[in-house]
Each structure stands twice: as C-alpha cells, then as structure tokens.
Short mmCIF file of C-alpha atoms in Angstrom, two decimals:
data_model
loop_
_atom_site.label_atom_id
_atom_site.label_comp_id
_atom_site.label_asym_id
_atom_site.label_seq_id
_atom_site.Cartn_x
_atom_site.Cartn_y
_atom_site.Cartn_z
CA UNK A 16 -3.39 -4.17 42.57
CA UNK A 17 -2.15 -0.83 41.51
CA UNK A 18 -4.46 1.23 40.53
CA UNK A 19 -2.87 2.35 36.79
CA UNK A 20 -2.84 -1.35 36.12
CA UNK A 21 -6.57 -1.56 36.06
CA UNK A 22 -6.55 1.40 33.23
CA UNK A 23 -8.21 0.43 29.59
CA UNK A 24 -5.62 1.57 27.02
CA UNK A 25 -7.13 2.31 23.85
CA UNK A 26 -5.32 2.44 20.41
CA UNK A 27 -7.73 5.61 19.26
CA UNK A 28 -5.61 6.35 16.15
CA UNK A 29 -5.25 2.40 14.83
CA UNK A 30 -9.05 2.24 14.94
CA UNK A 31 -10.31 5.10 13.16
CA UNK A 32 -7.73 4.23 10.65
CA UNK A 33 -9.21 0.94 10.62
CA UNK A 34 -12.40 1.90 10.08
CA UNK A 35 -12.63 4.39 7.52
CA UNK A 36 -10.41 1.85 5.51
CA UNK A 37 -13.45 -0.60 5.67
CA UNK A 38 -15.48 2.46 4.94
CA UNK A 39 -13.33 3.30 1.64
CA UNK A 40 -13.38 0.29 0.62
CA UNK A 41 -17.00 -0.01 0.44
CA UNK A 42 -17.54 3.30 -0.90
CA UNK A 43 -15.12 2.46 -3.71
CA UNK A 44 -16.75 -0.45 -4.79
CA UNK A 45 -20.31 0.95 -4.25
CA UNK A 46 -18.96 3.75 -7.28
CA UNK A 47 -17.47 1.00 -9.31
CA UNK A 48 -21.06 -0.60 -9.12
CA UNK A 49 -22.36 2.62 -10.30
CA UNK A 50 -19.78 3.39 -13.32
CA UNK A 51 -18.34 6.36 -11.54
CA UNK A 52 -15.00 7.20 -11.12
CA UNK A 53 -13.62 9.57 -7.92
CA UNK A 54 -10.61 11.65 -8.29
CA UNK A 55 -9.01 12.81 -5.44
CA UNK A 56 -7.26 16.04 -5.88
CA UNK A 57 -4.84 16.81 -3.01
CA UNK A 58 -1.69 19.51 -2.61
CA UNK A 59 -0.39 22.11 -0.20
CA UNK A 60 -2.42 25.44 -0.32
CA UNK A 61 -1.33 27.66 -3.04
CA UNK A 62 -0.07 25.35 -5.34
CA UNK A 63 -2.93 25.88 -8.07
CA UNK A 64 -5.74 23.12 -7.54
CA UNK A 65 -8.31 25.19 -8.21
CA UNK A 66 -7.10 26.96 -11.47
CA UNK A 67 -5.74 23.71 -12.54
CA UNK A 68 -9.23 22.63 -11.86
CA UNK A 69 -11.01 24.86 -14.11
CA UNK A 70 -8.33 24.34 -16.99
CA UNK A 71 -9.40 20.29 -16.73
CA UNK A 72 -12.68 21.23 -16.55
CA UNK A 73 -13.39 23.60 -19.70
CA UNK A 74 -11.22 20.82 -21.63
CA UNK A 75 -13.59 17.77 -20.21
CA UNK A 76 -17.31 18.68 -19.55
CA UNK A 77 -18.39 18.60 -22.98
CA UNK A 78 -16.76 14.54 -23.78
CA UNK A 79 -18.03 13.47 -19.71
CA UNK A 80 -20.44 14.32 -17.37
CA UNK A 81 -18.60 15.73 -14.14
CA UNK A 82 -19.21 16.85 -10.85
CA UNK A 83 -16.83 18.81 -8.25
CA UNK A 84 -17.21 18.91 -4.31
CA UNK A 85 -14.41 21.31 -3.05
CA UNK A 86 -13.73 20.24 0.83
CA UNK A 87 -12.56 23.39 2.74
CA UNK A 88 -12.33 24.62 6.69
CA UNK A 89 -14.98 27.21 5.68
CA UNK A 90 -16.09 29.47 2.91
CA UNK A 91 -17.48 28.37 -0.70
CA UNK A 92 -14.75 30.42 -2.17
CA UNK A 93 -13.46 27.47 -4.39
CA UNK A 94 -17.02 26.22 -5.20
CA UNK A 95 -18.16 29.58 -6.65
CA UNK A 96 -15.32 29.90 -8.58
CA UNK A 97 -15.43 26.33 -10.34
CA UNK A 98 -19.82 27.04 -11.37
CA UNK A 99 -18.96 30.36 -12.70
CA UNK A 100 -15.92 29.76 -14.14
CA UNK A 101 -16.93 26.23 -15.77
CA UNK A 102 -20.87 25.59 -15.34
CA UNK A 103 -19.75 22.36 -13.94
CA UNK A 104 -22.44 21.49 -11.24
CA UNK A 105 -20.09 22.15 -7.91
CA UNK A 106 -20.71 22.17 -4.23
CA UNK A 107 -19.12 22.64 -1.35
CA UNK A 108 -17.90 20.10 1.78
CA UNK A 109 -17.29 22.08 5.20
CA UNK A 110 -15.12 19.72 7.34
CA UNK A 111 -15.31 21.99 10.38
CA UNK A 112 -12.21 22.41 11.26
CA UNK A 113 -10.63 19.31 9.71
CA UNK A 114 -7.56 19.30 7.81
CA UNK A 115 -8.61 16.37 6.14
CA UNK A 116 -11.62 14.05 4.34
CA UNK A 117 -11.95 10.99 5.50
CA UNK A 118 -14.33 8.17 3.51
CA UNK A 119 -17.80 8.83 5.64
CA UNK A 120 -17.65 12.94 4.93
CA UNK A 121 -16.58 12.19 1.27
CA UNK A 122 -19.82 9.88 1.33
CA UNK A 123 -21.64 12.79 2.64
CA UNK A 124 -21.18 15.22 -0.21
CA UNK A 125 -21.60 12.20 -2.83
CA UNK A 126 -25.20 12.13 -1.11
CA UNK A 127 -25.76 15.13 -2.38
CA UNK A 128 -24.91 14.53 -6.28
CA UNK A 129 -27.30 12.36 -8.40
CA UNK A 130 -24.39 9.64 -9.28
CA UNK A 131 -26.79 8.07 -12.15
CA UNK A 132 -26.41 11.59 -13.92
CA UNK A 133 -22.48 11.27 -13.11
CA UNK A 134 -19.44 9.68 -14.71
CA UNK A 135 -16.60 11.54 -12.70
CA UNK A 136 -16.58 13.32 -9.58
CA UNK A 137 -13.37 15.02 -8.82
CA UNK A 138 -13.48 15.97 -4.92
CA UNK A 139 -10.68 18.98 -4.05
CA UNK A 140 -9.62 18.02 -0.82
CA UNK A 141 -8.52 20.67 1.62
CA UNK A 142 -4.99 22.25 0.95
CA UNK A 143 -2.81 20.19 3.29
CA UNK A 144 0.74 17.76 2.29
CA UNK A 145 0.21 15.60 5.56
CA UNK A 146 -3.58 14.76 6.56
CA UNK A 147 -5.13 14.13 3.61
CA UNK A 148 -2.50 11.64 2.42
CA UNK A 149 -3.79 9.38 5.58
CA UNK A 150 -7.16 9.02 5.35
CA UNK A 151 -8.54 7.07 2.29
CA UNK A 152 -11.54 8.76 0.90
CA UNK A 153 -12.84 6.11 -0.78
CA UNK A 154 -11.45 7.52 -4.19
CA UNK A 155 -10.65 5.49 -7.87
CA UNK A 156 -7.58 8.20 -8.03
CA UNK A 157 -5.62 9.90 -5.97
CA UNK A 158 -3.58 12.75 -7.40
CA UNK A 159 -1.45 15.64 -5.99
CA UNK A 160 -0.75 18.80 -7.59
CA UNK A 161 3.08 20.16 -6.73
CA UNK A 162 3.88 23.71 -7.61
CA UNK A 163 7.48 24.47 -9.07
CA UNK A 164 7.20 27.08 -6.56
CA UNK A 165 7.17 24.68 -3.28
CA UNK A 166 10.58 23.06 -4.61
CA UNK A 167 11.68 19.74 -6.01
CA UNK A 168 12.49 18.15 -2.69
CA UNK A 169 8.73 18.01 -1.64
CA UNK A 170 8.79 14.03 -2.59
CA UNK A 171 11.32 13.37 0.31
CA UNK A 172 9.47 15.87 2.96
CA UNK A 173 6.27 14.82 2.48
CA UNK A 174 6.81 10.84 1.59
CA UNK A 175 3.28 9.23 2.60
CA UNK A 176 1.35 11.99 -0.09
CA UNK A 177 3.73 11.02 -2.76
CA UNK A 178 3.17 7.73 -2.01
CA UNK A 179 -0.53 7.18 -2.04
CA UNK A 180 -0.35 9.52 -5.14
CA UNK A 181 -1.48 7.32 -8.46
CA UNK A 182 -0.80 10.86 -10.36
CA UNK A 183 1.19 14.09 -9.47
CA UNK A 184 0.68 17.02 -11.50
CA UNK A 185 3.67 19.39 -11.47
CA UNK A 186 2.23 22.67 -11.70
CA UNK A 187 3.65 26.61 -12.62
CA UNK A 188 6.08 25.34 -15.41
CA UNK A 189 5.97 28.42 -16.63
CA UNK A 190 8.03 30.02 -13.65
CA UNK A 191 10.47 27.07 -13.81
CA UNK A 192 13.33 29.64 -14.76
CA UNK A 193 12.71 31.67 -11.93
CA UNK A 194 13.46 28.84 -9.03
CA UNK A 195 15.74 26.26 -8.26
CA UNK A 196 13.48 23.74 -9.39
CA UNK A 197 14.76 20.80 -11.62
CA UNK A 198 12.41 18.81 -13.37
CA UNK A 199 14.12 15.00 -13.73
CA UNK A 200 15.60 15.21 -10.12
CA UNK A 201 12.14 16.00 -8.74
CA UNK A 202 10.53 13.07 -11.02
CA UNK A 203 13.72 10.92 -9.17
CA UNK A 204 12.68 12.03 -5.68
CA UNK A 205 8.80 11.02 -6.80
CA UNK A 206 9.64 7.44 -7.95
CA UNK A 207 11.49 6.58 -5.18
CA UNK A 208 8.68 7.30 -2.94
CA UNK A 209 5.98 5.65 -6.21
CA UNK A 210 7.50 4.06 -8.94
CA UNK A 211 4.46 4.00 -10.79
CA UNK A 212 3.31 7.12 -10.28
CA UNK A 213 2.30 8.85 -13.36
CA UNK A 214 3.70 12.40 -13.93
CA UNK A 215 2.68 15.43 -15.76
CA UNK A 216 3.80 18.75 -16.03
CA UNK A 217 1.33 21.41 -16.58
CA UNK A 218 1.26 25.52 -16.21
CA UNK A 219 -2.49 26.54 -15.16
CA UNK A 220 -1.60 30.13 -16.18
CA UNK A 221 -0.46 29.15 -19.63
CA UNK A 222 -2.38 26.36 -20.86
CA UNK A 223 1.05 23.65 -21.16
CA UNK A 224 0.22 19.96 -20.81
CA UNK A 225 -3.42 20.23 -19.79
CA UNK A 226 -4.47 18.63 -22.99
CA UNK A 227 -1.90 15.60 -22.15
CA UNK A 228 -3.77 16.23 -18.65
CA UNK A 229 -7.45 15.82 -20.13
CA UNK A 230 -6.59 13.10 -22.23
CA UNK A 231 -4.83 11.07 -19.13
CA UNK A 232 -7.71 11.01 -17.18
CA UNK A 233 -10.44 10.57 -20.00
CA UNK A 234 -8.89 7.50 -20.44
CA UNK A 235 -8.73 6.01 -16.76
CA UNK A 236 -13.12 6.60 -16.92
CA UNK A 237 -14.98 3.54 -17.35
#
C-alpha cells in the first residue's frame, strides 16, 4: 500500500465551524435564560463603531442597564474611550492576534460582567468585513456599521457580513454629498444579500437617526 494512502485527512476548518456553532448556540440560550440580550457590532476599521457607540450609549444608559466589551488585536484604546466618554462599565477582549471572536472568547469576556446586573451587552468586535461574519459569537443581534465613505457596493463585496447582518447601520450621512454613494441602490445591494435586514442611516458626527437608532434596539430588549 502506498504510503499517502495511509494519511488521516482532517477537515480542520468544517470542525471548528462546527463547534463553536454548538458553542453559540448554547451561549445564546444560556443569555436568553438570563434576560440578556447580545449585540454584535461588526464593520471594517474606520467606519465609526466606536463613535457610533458612544452616540447609542449617552441616548440608552439611563432607560437600560448596559455593558460594552470592545474585542481588539491589542490596546484598550476603544475601551477607554467608551468609560470616559459614557460611564458605561466597559472592558476590553484581546484576541491575540485574531481577526475575529468566536463564541468561547465572547464567553470569556461575558465571565467577566455580572449578567444579573445586565440587560444588554453590546460586544465591538474587531474591525474586519470577512472574519467576523463567520464565526457566530453566540449573539441575540448581529449588526454592521457601513460608512458612506467605504461605498455603496460593499453589500456585493463582502456578501456573507451582509448576510448574517439582522441590522446595518449606514454611517457618515453627513458626507453623503461628498462621494459617490447612493442611498436606495446601496439598501438594493443589502436586500439582495438580507431581505430582512433592517436599515438605518445615521451620522455619528452630527447626531441624524441615532434616536430612530436608540429606539430600534430598546425595543428588540426583553
């Protein structure tokens, strides 16, 4: 017998996927036990997750009680920024080196909030349009932010994101005149990928739609 033909072929990939599904899914119904829901915020670096963040925040924190755990490569930039800029309680996932959270690490960082003292946890995953879109974290929600910036094609580049998305927050509306961004052929390019996506259009920097924003996801909470 040859040699190669005596060579144990494992499907790596297929399992890991496989398992952190069956992780998810118990996380997600572990949080549903507990009456807390899981937002998970994805988009491409840049594109305003963590001012959006704070906007949601200042307009929440007072009608919910929220945590934040901001996933990044390294630093507690983003984490910083969120407890001074909000006094929501806030801390910080390192994924060493990972361009993605995957349902065990997200489990990691819930650990180390007191869920009974929680009603939403919105978990900033790390600034990526591919990873994160594969890997289930376990999450009630998951919503991307797109900036007007990145263009309105982004829905047929980046298909699987769009289509795991339950919400995708088109940020920088403000800026809209400078780029050639429209605003119903993007929403086309979206549903094709998710027709039930929910859109909303927001500007960070000015303040538009975050209200519509708040009130959207006050609503989804338990």
């Amino acid at each position: 017998m040859d040699d190669m033909d005596e060579v144990k072929i494992i499907e790596i990939k297929k399992s890991v996927f496989a398992d952190n599904e069956k992780d998810a899914d118990a996380l997600r119904d572990e949080l549903k036990r507990k009456g807390v829901y899981l937002l998970n915020l994805m988009s491409a670096p840049g594109s305003g997750k963590t001012s959006t963040l704070i906007q949601l925040l200042n307009r929440i924190k007072d009608k919910v009680r929220v945590a934040v755990m901001e996933a990044d490569i390294d630093s507690d930039v983003d984490a910083v920024k969120i407890k001074e800029k909000t006094g929501v309680p806030s801390i910080q996932l390192h994924t060493g080196g990972m361009c993605h959270l995957d349902a065990e690490m997200t489990r990691q960082g819930l650990d180390n909030l007191n869920l009974d003292e929680v009603d939403l946890v919105v978990l900033e995953n790390v600034g990526n349009l591919v990873c994160p879109a594969e890997f289930d974290t376990g999450a009630t929600c998951n919503a991307m932010i797109l900036s007007v910036s990145e263009g309105d094609d982004k829905p047929l580049k980046y298909p699987l994101m769009f289509t795991v998305c339950d919400l995708v927050i088109i940020n920088k509306m403000d800026v809209v005149p400078y780029f050639d961004f429209d605003l119903e052929r993007c929403k086309k390019y979206i549903h094709l990928r998710n027709s039930q996506a929910q859109i909303i259009p927001i500007s960070a920097k000015t303040g538009f739609g975050l209200d519509h924003l708040a009130d959207w996801l006050l609503k989804q909470l338990p």
